[in-house]
XYZ file of C-alpha atoms in Angstrom:
197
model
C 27.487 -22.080 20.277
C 27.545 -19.587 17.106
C 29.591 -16.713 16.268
C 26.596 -15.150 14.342
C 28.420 -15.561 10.782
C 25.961 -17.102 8.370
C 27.121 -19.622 5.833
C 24.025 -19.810 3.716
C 20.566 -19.057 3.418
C 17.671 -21.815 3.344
C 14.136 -21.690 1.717
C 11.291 -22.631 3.552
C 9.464 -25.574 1.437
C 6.640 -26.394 3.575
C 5.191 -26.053 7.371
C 3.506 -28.380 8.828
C 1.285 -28.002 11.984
C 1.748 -30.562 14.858
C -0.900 -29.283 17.046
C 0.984 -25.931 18.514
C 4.077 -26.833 17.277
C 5.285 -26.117 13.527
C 7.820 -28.286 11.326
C 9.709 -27.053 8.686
C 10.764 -28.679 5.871
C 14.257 -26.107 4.082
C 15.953 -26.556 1.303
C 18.951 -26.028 1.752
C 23.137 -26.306 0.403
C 23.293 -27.331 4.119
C 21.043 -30.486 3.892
C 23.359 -32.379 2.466
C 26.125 -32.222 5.547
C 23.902 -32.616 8.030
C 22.722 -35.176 10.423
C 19.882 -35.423 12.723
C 20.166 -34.240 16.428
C 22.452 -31.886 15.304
C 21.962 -27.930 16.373
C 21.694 -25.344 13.337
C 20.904 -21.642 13.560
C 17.736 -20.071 11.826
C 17.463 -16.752 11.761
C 19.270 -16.281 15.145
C 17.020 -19.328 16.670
C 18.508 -22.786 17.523
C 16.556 -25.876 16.210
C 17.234 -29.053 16.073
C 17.385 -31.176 12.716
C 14.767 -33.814 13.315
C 14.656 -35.172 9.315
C 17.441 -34.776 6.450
C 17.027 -35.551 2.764
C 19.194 -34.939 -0.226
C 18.719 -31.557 -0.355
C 16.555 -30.766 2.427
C 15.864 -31.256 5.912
C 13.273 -30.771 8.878
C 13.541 -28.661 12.085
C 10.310 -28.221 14.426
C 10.055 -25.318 16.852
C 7.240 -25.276 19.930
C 4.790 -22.745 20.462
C 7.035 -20.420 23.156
C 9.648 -20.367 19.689
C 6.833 -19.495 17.654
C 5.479 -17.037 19.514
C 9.095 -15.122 20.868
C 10.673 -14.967 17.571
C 9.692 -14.054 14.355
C 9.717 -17.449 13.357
C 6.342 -18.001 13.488
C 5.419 -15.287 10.597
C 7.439 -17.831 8.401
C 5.727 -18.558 4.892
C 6.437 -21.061 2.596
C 9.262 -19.316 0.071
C 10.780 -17.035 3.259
C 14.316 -16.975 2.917
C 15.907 -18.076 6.205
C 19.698 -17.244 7.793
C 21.867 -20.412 8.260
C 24.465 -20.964 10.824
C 26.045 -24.348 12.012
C 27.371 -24.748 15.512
C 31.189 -23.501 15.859
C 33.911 -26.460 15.933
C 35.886 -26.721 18.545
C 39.060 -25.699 16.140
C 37.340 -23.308 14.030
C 37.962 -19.466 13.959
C 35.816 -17.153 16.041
C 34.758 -14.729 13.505
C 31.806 -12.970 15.077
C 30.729 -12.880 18.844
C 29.706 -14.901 21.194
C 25.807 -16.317 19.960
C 23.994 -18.813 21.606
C 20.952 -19.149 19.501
C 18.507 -18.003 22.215
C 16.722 -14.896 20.793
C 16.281 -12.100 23.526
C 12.987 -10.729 21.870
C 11.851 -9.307 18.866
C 13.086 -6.028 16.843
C 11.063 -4.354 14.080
C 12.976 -2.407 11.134
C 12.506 1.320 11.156
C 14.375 2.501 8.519
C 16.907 0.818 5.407
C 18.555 3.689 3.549
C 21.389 2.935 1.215
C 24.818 4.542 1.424
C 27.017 4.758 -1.648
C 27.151 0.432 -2.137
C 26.290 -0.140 1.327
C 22.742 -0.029 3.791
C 22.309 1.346 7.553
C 19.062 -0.325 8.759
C 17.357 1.380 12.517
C 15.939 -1.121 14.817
C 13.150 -0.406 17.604
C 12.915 -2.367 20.393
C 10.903 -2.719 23.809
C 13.480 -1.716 26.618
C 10.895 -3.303 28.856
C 12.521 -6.407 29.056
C 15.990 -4.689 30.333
C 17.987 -6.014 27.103
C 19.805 -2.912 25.965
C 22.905 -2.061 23.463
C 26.192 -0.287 23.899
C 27.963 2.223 21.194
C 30.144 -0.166 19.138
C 29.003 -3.294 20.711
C 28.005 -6.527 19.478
C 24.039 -7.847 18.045
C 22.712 -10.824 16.571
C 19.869 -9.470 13.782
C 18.133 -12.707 12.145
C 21.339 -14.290 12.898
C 24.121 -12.135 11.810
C 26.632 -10.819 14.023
C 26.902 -6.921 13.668
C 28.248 -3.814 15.302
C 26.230 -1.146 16.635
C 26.152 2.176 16.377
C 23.599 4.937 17.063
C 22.655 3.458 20.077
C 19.897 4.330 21.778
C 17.457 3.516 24.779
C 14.857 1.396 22.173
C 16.748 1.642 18.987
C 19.933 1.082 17.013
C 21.455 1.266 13.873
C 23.821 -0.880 12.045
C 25.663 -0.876 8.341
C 25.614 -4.257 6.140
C 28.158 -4.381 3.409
C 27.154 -5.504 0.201
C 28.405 -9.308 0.056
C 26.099 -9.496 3.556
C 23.142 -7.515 2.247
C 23.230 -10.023 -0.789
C 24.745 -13.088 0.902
C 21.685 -13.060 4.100
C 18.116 -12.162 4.094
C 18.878 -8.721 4.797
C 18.202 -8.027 1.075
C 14.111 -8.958 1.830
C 13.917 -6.882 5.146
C 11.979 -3.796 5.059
C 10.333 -0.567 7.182
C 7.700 -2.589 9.783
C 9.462 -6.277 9.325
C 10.279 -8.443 12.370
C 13.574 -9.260 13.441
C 15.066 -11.494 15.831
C 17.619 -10.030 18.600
C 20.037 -11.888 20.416
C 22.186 -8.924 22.809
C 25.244 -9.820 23.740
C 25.896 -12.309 26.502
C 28.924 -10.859 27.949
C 26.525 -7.394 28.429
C 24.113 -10.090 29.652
C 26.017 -10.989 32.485
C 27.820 -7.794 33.436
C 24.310 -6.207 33.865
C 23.168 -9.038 36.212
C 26.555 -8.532 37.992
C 26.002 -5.147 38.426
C 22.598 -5.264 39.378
C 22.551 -7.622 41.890
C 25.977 -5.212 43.824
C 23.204 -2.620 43.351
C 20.395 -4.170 45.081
């Protein structure tokens, strides 16, 4: 489990293509604390490390990863969120993230506000995933609030030691994110749905 707040960012060094699956090799502050098996968070997605270096280390995602998350438009150089699994004695600082990414957002809109950023999201409401005013969201990763919420889109604010700290500094009008929607609106949806049936 992850509470959706990043500790560093990683830079994609090389991809490798093992037939539809794709390793990464990221360079990382990370690398040097981890170990293989163990479960880190990229960009909202939950690999596991199969390979560790000094300063790097290897993750490989499958072809349903690839093609669900935005992972798959990775290029060597992309900038990538990172987020360790939560100790058992360690503070819950975000939300509730399990590293299973809903479906994929695309950026709208970044406008800066006097030292800070609102970025809109889009999203298919197809799928039945869906926000609430001053709820939770995983972006890429990062547990935010949101606000402006809408049928297919949202809105959220990123202060400026997150805009600088994450990738959210490199995201732009038409990029892919990955969503994660809260689990606890997850389940209270199914709840309700099934009394409803």
């Amino acid at each position: 489990m992850f509470t959706g707040i990043v500790e560093s960012t990683g830079k994609v060094l090389k991809i490798d293509m093992e037939g539809t699956n794709r390793t990464f090799t990221l360079e990382s502050p990370l690398a040097g604390e981890l170990k293989i098996d163990q479960s880190i968070n990229h960009n909202g997605v939950c690999l596991t490390v199969v390979a560790v270096k000094e300063d790097t280390y290897q993750v490989t995602a499958i072809e349903e990863t690839l093609i669900k998350t935005n992972l798959g438009s990775l290029e060597v150089q992309s900038k990538v969120n990172l987020e360790r699994c939560m100790p058992a004695n360690g503070r819950f600082d975000g939300h509730i993230v399990q590293g299973h990414v809903d479906q994929t957002g695309v950026c709208t809109r970044v406008e800066e506000r006097d030292g800070s950023w609102l970025f809109d999201f889009e999203y298919d409401p197809s799928t039945g995933n869906l926000t609430v005013e001053k709820g939770s969201i995983c972006i890429n990763g990062v547990s935010l609030t949101v606000f402006n919420s809408k049928e297919n889109s949202f809105r959220v604010a990123i202060i400026p030691y997150t805009y600088s700290f994450t990738n959210f500094h490199s995201l732009k009008a038409g990029d892919s994110v990955n969503l994660e929607f809260d689990i606890l609106g997850k389940y209270i949806k199914r709840i309700l749905g099934s009394y409803t049936a």
